[in-house]
Short mmCIF file of C-alpha atoms (C1' of nucleotides) in Angstrom, two decimals:
data_model
loop_
_atom_site.label_atom_id
_atom_site.label_comp_id
_atom_site.label_asym_id
_atom_site.label_seq_id
_atom_site.Cartn_x
_atom_site.Cartn_y
_atom_site.Cartn_z
CA MET I 1344 79.01 144.27 79.57
CA THR I 1345 82.36 145.02 78.01
CA GLN I 1346 84.73 142.14 77.43
CA ARG I 1347 83.95 140.34 80.63
CA LYS I 1348 86.27 137.48 79.82
CA ARG I 1349 89.25 139.63 79.11
CA ARG I 1350 89.44 141.46 82.40
CA LEU I 1351 92.17 140.44 84.74
CA PRO I 1352 91.51 139.23 88.28
CA THR I 1353 91.39 141.88 90.97
CA THR I 1354 93.89 141.86 93.79
CA GLU I 1355 91.33 140.25 96.05
CA GLU I 1356 90.45 137.56 93.54
CA LEU I 1357 94.08 136.82 93.06
CA ARG I 1358 94.62 136.56 96.78
CA ILE I 1359 91.84 134.02 97.03
CA TRP I 1360 93.22 132.08 94.11
CA ARG I 1361 96.65 131.89 95.65
CA ASP I 1362 95.27 130.96 99.06
CA PHE I 1363 93.18 128.28 97.50
CA ILE I 1364 95.79 126.65 95.34
CA GLU I 1365 98.57 126.93 97.90
CA THR I 1366 96.41 125.48 100.63
CA ALA I 1367 95.39 122.56 98.47
CA GLU I 1368 99.05 121.99 97.75
CA ALA I 1369 100.02 122.20 101.42
CA LEU I 1370 97.30 119.72 102.25
CA ARG I 1371 98.45 117.31 99.60
CA SER I 1372 101.98 117.61 100.82
CA GLU I 1373 101.07 116.99 104.47
CA LEU I 1374 98.96 113.96 103.63
CA SER I 1375 101.71 112.65 101.45
CA SER I 1376 104.35 113.00 104.10
CA ARG I 1377 102.19 111.29 106.72
CA LEU I 1378 101.41 108.41 104.42
CA GLN I 1379 105.08 108.10 103.67
CA SER I 1380 106.24 108.05 107.26
CA GLU I 1381 103.47 105.79 108.50
CA SER I 1382 103.52 103.22 105.77
CA SER I 1383 106.29 103.92 103.25
CA LEU I 1384 103.67 104.41 100.59
CA SER I 1385 103.19 107.45 98.39
CA PRO I 1386 99.79 108.83 97.42
CA GLY I 1387 100.40 107.33 94.00
CA ASP I 1388 101.02 103.90 95.50
CA TYR I 1389 97.88 104.31 97.55
CA ALA I 1390 95.71 105.24 94.56
CA VAL I 1391 97.01 102.31 92.54
CA MET I 1392 96.51 99.86 95.37
CA LEU I 1393 93.07 101.15 96.24
CA ALA I 1394 91.94 100.51 92.67
CA LEU I 1395 93.55 97.09 92.62
CA SER I 1396 92.19 96.08 95.99
CA GLU I 1397 88.68 96.88 94.79
CA ALA I 1398 89.12 94.99 91.54
CA ASP I 1399 88.10 91.40 90.84
CA GLY I 1400 90.93 89.11 91.82
CA HIS I 1401 93.00 92.13 92.81
CA ARG I 1402 94.03 92.51 89.19
CA LEU I 1403 93.46 95.02 86.39
CA ARG I 1404 94.73 95.78 82.92
CA PRO I 1405 96.98 98.84 82.97
CA SER I 1406 94.56 100.81 80.83
CA GLU I 1407 91.64 100.09 83.09
CA LEU I 1408 93.73 100.96 86.06
CA ALA I 1409 94.85 104.20 84.46
CA ALA I 1410 91.25 105.11 83.66
CA THR I 1411 90.10 104.27 87.17
CA ILE I 1412 92.55 106.56 88.87
CA GLY I 1413 92.68 109.12 86.09
CA TRP I 1414 96.32 108.82 85.14
CA GLU I 1415 98.10 108.87 81.83
CA ARG I 1416 99.28 105.44 80.82
CA SER I 1417 102.87 106.53 80.69
CA ARG I 1418 102.77 107.82 84.20
CA LEU I 1419 101.22 104.60 85.38
CA SER I 1420 103.78 102.51 83.58
CA HIS I 1421 106.65 104.32 85.26
CA HIS I 1422 104.96 104.07 88.61
CA LEU I 1423 104.21 100.39 88.24
CA GLY I 1424 107.84 99.77 87.44
CA ARG I 1425 108.82 101.33 90.75
CA MET I 1426 106.11 99.50 92.64
CA GLU I 1427 107.10 96.22 91.08
CA GLN I 1428 110.67 96.76 92.23
CA ARG I 1429 109.38 97.05 95.75
CA GLY I 1430 107.27 93.94 95.44
CA LEU I 1431 103.93 95.71 95.83
CA VAL I 1432 102.52 94.60 92.49
CA ARG I 1433 103.39 92.08 89.83
CA ARG I 1434 103.05 92.28 86.06
CA GLU I 1435 101.58 89.22 84.40
CA GLU I 1436 100.85 88.42 80.80
CA CYS I 1437 97.30 88.84 79.67
CA ALA I 1438 95.62 85.66 78.46
CA THR I 1439 93.23 87.29 76.01
CA ASP I 1440 95.45 89.94 74.46
CA SER I 1441 99.12 89.31 74.20
CA ARG I 1442 99.88 92.98 73.74
CA GLY I 1443 98.51 93.62 77.14
CA ALA I 1444 99.50 92.99 80.68
CA GLU I 1445 97.71 92.46 83.91
CA ILE I 1446 98.69 94.14 87.12
CA VAL I 1447 98.26 92.04 90.22
CA LEU I 1448 98.39 93.19 93.81
CA THR I 1449 100.84 90.95 95.64
CA ALA I 1450 100.20 89.61 99.11
CA GLY I 1451 102.77 92.00 100.46
CA GLY I 1452 101.15 94.83 98.57
CA ALA I 1453 97.73 93.99 99.95
CA GLU I 1454 99.14 93.95 103.44
CA ALA I 1455 100.92 97.25 103.02
CA PHE I 1456 97.72 98.76 101.72
CA ARG I 1457 95.68 97.46 104.63
CA GLY I 1458 98.19 98.89 107.05
CA ALA I 1459 98.15 102.29 105.36
CA SER I 1460 94.45 102.63 104.90
CA ILE I 1461 93.12 103.40 108.37
CA PRO I 1462 95.78 105.96 109.30
CA HIS I 1463 95.35 107.61 105.94
CA LEU I 1464 91.61 107.91 106.29
CA ARG I 1465 92.07 109.25 109.78
CA ALA I 1466 94.41 111.87 108.44
CA VAL I 1467 91.86 112.90 105.81
CA ARG I 1468 89.33 113.34 108.56
CA GLU I 1469 91.69 115.24 110.79
CA LEU I 1470 93.13 117.56 108.14
CA PHE I 1471 90.12 118.08 105.94
CA VAL I 1472 86.74 116.92 107.21
CA ASP I 1473 87.18 118.02 110.80
CA ALA I 1474 88.70 121.32 109.76
CA LEU I 1475 85.47 122.36 108.06
CA SER I 1476 81.97 123.09 109.23
CA PRO I 1477 79.25 120.97 107.62
CA GLY I 1478 78.35 123.95 105.47
CA GLN I 1479 81.94 124.41 104.40
CA LEU I 1480 82.20 120.75 103.52
CA THR I 1481 79.19 121.07 101.27
CA ALA I 1482 80.65 124.21 99.81
CA ALA I 1483 83.88 122.36 99.08
CA GLY I 1484 81.96 119.79 97.09
CA GLU I 1485 80.13 122.45 95.14
CA LEU I 1486 83.32 124.33 94.52
CA ALA I 1487 84.97 121.25 93.12
CA ALA I 1488 81.97 120.57 90.92
CA ALA I 1489 81.93 124.10 89.56
CA LEU I 1490 85.64 124.12 88.80
CA ARG I 1491 85.55 120.67 87.30
CA GLY I 1492 82.60 121.70 85.15
CA ARG I 1493 84.52 124.67 83.89
CA LEU I 1494 87.51 122.55 82.98
CA ALA I 1495 85.28 120.08 81.16
CA GLU I 1496 83.61 122.89 79.20
CA LEU I 1497 86.91 124.17 77.97
CA ARG I 1498 88.21 120.77 76.99
CA ALA I 1499 85.00 120.13 75.06
CA ARG I 1500 85.64 123.06 72.77
CA MET Y 1345 80.27 112.12 121.86
CA THR Y 1346 82.43 109.07 121.54
CA GLN Y 1347 85.90 109.42 120.10
CA ARG Y 1348 85.01 112.05 117.59
CA LYS Y 1349 88.51 112.38 116.27
CA ARG Y 1350 88.97 108.69 115.69
CA ARG Y 1351 86.03 108.08 113.42
CA LEU Y 1352 86.76 107.55 109.76
CA PRO Y 1353 85.30 109.74 107.04
CA THR Y 1354 81.98 108.64 105.63
CA THR Y 1355 81.65 107.68 102.00
CA GLU Y 1356 80.22 111.09 101.24
CA GLU Y 1357 82.97 112.93 103.06
CA LEU Y 1358 85.52 110.89 101.22
CA ARG Y 1359 83.90 111.64 97.91
CA ILE Y 1360 84.07 115.36 98.63
CA TRP Y 1361 87.68 115.05 99.69
CA ARG Y 1362 88.63 113.28 96.52
CA ASP Y 1363 86.69 115.71 94.35
CA PHE Y 1364 88.32 118.59 96.10
CA ILE Y 1365 91.91 117.45 95.94
CA GLU Y 1366 91.65 116.03 92.44
CA THR Y 1367 90.03 119.17 91.13
CA ALA Y 1368 92.68 121.35 92.66
CA GLU Y 1369 95.27 119.13 91.07
CA ALA Y 1370 93.56 119.24 87.67
CA LEU Y 1371 93.42 123.01 87.91
CA ARG Y 1372 97.07 123.25 88.78
CA SER Y 1373 97.93 121.00 85.91
CA GLU Y 1374 95.87 122.94 83.36
CA LEU Y 1375 97.32 126.28 84.44
CA SER Y 1376 100.77 124.80 84.32
CA SER Y 1377 100.36 123.45 80.83
CA ARG Y 1378 98.99 126.76 79.54
CA LEU Y 1379 101.80 128.71 81.09
CA GLN Y 1380 104.25 126.29 79.55
CA SER Y 1381 102.85 126.43 76.04
CA GLU Y 1382 102.30 130.18 76.06
CA SER Y 1383 105.55 131.28 77.55
CA SER Y 1384 107.87 128.32 78.18
CA LEU Y 1385 107.72 129.06 81.87
CA SER Y 1386 106.68 126.70 84.63
CA PRO Y 1387 104.61 127.74 87.63
CA GLY Y 1388 107.81 127.55 89.62
CA ASP Y 1389 109.58 129.89 87.24
CA TYR Y 1390 106.62 132.21 87.47
CA ALA Y 1391 106.59 132.26 91.27
CA VAL Y 1392 110.31 132.95 91.43
CA MET Y 1393 110.15 135.69 88.86
CA LEU Y 1394 107.09 137.32 90.40
CA ALA Y 1395 108.93 137.61 93.69
CA LEU Y 1396 112.06 138.94 91.99
CA SER Y 1397 110.19 141.39 89.84
CA GLU Y 1398 108.57 142.88 92.92
CA ALA Y 1399 111.85 143.12 94.80
CA ASP Y 1400 114.14 146.12 95.02
CA GLY Y 1401 116.52 146.08 92.10
CA HIS Y 1402 114.99 142.83 90.92
CA ARG Y 1403 117.23 140.98 93.32
CA LEU Y 1404 116.84 138.90 96.47
CA ARG Y 1405 118.86 136.65 98.71
CA PRO Y 1406 117.93 133.01 98.18
CA SER Y 1407 116.59 132.72 101.72
CA GLU Y 1408 114.37 135.74 101.36
CA LEU Y 1409 113.17 134.47 98.05
CA ALA Y 1410 112.44 131.05 99.51
CA ALA Y 1411 110.50 132.61 102.36
CA THR Y 1412 108.54 134.85 100.01
CA ILE Y 1413 107.29 132.04 97.87
CA GLY Y 1414 107.18 129.44 100.64
CA TRP Y 1415 109.71 127.00 99.29
CA GLU Y 1416 112.41 124.96 100.96
CA ARG Y 1417 115.85 126.30 100.27
CA SER Y 1418 116.97 123.12 98.65
CA ARG Y 1419 114.12 123.16 96.21
CA LEU Y 1420 114.83 126.74 95.37
CA SER Y 1421 118.49 126.05 94.86
CA HIS Y 1422 117.79 123.29 92.37
CA HIS Y 1423 115.25 125.41 90.59
CA LEU Y 1424 117.56 128.40 90.38
CA GLY Y 1425 120.20 126.22 88.84
CA ARG Y 1426 117.84 125.30 86.04
CA MET Y 1427 116.65 128.88 85.61
CA GLU Y 1428 120.19 130.12 85.50
CA GLN Y 1429 120.98 127.66 82.72
CA ARG Y 1430 118.16 129.18 80.71
CA GLY Y 1431 119.37 132.71 81.35
CA LEU Y 1432 116.32 133.79 83.35
CA VAL Y 1433 118.21 134.67 86.50
CA ARG Y 1434 121.81 135.19 87.51
CA ARG Y 1435 123.59 134.34 90.74
CA GLU Y 1436 125.82 137.04 92.12
CA GLU Y 1437 128.00 137.18 95.18
CA CYS Y 1438 126.61 138.98 98.15
CA ALA Y 1439 128.56 142.03 99.24
CA THR Y 1440 127.70 141.89 102.92
CA ASP Y 1441 127.86 138.15 103.59
CA SER Y 1442 130.23 136.03 101.60
CA ARG Y 1443 128.40 132.85 102.46
CA GLY Y 1444 125.41 134.19 100.69
CA ALA Y 1445 124.36 134.87 97.15
CA GLU Y 1446 122.02 137.24 95.46
CA ILE Y 1447 119.61 136.21 92.78
CA VAL Y 1448 119.08 138.74 90.05
CA LEU Y 1449 116.39 138.74 87.42
CA THR Y 1450 118.08 139.13 84.04
CA ALA Y 1451 116.73 141.39 81.30
CA GLY Y 1452 115.65 138.30 79.40
CA GLY Y 1453 114.00 136.95 82.51
CA ALA Y 1454 112.10 140.15 83.10
CA GLU Y 1455 110.89 140.13 79.53
CA ALA Y 1456 109.79 136.51 79.69
CA PHE Y 1457 107.92 137.28 82.88
CA ARG Y 1458 106.17 140.28 81.36
CA GLY Y 1459 105.09 138.19 78.41
CA ALA Y 1460 103.76 135.41 80.62
CA SER Y 1461 101.96 137.54 83.14
CA ILE Y 1462 98.86 138.75 81.31
CA PRO Y 1463 97.94 135.41 79.72
CA HIS Y 1464 98.50 133.69 83.04
CA LEU Y 1465 96.25 136.09 84.92
CA ARG Y 1466 93.63 135.72 82.23
CA ALA Y 1467 93.80 131.97 82.64
CA VAL Y 1468 93.31 132.31 86.39
CA ARG Y 1469 90.24 134.37 85.74
CA GLU Y 1470 88.88 132.02 83.15
CA LEU Y 1471 89.51 128.78 85.02
CA PHE Y 1472 88.91 129.90 88.56
CA VAL Y 1473 87.32 133.28 89.15
CA ASP Y 1474 84.80 133.12 86.33
CA ALA Y 1475 83.92 129.52 87.13
CA LEU Y 1476 82.61 130.52 90.54
CA SER Y 1477 79.74 132.66 91.75
CA PRO Y 1478 80.70 135.57 94.02
CA GLY Y 1479 79.48 133.53 96.95
CA GLN Y 1480 81.54 130.56 95.93
CA LEU Y 1481 84.58 132.72 95.54
CA THR Y 1482 84.16 133.97 99.09
CA ALA Y 1483 83.59 130.41 100.24
CA ALA Y 1484 86.81 129.37 98.54
CA GLY Y 1485 88.71 131.94 100.53
CA GLU Y 1486 87.11 130.82 103.77
CA LEU Y 1487 87.78 127.21 102.97
CA ALA Y 1488 91.41 127.91 102.38
CA ALA Y 1489 91.62 129.86 105.62
CA ALA Y 1490 89.99 127.06 107.61
CA LEU Y 1491 92.23 124.38 106.16
CA ARG Y 1492 95.32 126.47 106.54
CA GLY Y 1493 94.38 127.18 110.12
CA ARG Y 1494 94.06 123.50 110.79
CA LEU Y 1495 97.46 122.78 109.32
CA ALA Y 1496 99.01 125.53 111.39
CA GLU Y 1497 97.41 124.18 114.58
CA LEU Y 1498 98.86 120.76 114.02
CA ARG Y 1499 102.31 122.03 113.24
CA ALA Y 1500 102.24 124.12 116.37
CA ARG Y 1501 101.86 121.05 118.56
"C1'" DG R 1109 96.54 87.70 52.40
"C1'" DG R 1110 98.65 91.91 53.33
"C1'" DA R 1111 99.17 96.95 53.77
"C1'" DA R 1112 97.44 100.57 56.68
"C1'" DC R 1113 95.88 101.80 60.82
"C1'" DA R 1114 94.58 101.39 65.74
"C1'" DT R 1115 95.56 99.89 70.35
"C1'" DG R 1116 98.11 98.44 74.68
"C1'" DA R 1117 101.94 99.39 76.82
"C1'" DT R 1118 106.77 100.73 77.63
"C1'" DT R 1119 110.85 103.68 77.21
"C1'" DG R 1120 114.09 107.69 77.42
"C1'" DA R 1121 114.88 112.28 78.29
"C1'" DC R 1122 114.22 115.77 81.11
"C1'" DG R 1123 112.06 119.01 84.58
"C1'" DT R 1124 110.51 118.86 89.25
"C1'" DG R 1125 110.41 117.92 94.65
"C1'" DT R 1126 112.25 115.89 99.02
"C1'" DC R 1127 115.53 114.32 102.16
"C1'" DA R 1128 119.82 113.97 104.26
"C1'" DA R 1129 124.48 115.30 103.92
"C1'" DT R 1130 127.87 118.67 103.03
"C1'" DC R 1131 130.58 123.01 102.85
"C1'" DA R 1132 131.87 127.56 103.86
"C1'" DT R 1133 131.33 131.51 106.45
"C1'" DT R 1134 129.60 133.98 110.39
"C1'" DT R 1135 128.31 134.31 115.32
"C1'" DT R 1136 128.52 133.10 120.01
"C1'" DC R 1137 130.57 132.14 124.12
"C1'" DT R 1138 134.22 131.58 127.34
"C1'" DA X 1076 141.70 134.14 120.29
"C1'" DG X 1077 139.63 129.75 119.35
"C1'" DA X 1078 136.33 125.95 119.77
"C1'" DA X 1079 131.49 125.20 119.12
"C1'" DA X 1080 127.24 126.27 117.20
"C1'" DA X 1081 124.37 128.61 113.89
"C1'" DT X 1082 123.45 130.20 109.28
"C1'" DG X 1083 123.35 130.48 104.05
"C1'" DA X 1084 123.42 127.79 100.47
"C1'" DT X 1085 124.44 123.82 97.52
"C1'" DT X 1086 124.72 118.90 96.30
"C1'" DG X 1087 123.57 113.95 95.36
"C1'" DA X 1088 120.42 110.45 95.31
"C1'" DC X 1089 116.23 109.20 94.25
"C1'" DA X 1090 110.92 109.41 93.56
"C1'" DC X 1091 107.66 111.55 90.60
"C1'" DG X 1092 105.26 113.53 86.06
"C1'" DT X 1093 105.10 114.78 81.15
"C1'" DC X 1094 106.10 114.50 76.49
"C1'" DA X 1095 107.32 112.39 72.35
"C1'" DA X 1096 108.95 108.26 70.38
"C1'" DT X 1097 108.85 103.40 70.04
"C1'" DC X 1098 107.38 98.53 69.78
"C1'" DA X 1099 104.50 94.69 69.40
"C1'" DT X 1100 100.14 92.91 68.57
"C1'" DG X 1101 95.25 93.40 66.76
"C1'" DT X 1102 91.91 95.06 63.50
"C1'" DT X 1103 90.16 96.82 59.17
"C1'" DC X 1104 89.50 96.76 54.63
"C1'" DC X 1105 90.87 96.22 49.76
#
DNA sequence: GGAACATGATTGACGTGTCAATCATTTTCT
DNA sequence: AGAAAATGATTGACACGTCAATCATGTTCC
């Protein structure tokens, strides 16, 4: 086996790669645009509000929130600023650590989230789940696991 | 069969969906950051330059270019502005249609693209192709086709 | 106690993506 | 020819994401 890791992808492998990544992107974009037009929320808003709505008292520290949804803190901070402007969340001071803040889902935010949720889940079913056979769905999960595993391996080094 | 299309995804289906879309996103992000650090090019730059480098005379009309890489014209126009600033491409007037322009890959652009290409392809192999079994690779292609087909169906309506 | 360091979070700068509006040049149609 | 519509492309405004820098508060350790 000569330098397995140094070979370049074949034309066919490259085609699959491009199909895969472009399709994922198209899917993300379609979901995003539906969410936007149906509820004026972005996928980012949705992720933040999902985490908050599942949290105790509809509130979380920014760091916990960032960890939950897998975002960098900086990204979250910018996003929260925009969401706060729109009245979806509120920043409050943290009682136990005065460096920190607490992010609270407002009543309006909770309502917006409730309104967005069902249509969004329906869209996921329509565009993803129902587009695949049961076997393909399983395969999708395994694919994600394999790719994720690979990424984790490399980061570990 | 009662209202098949109106049911919401199950917890398991939702988990797969999230794994899938988040993994694709993580992959995109990792590839992007490697490309950036190795060659100071973004995936967008790369897509544009790949199309140009395969075109006759290393030049294309913006609309053709946009169609080739599947971008909206507005997005392309903004991106070309930034690339032009960096000397990667040049805008020239079009001989046959004075509304139009022609985008030309500069010598510097071509060189940057050549330098980025091999490492990028290696990264695709390492992070995608080599992470999957041959069967999974095939499955990835079929998955993409199924999802793409679904998107096309819906747009056609 | 107080210097050094760690942690929680925000900020600014800048590249990127979308949408709607705009502008100039064809093309079409009568 | 000339008004109307189509086409090629750009622009401005604004949301989003990343990176490096910053700031304030906590923690550690002598």
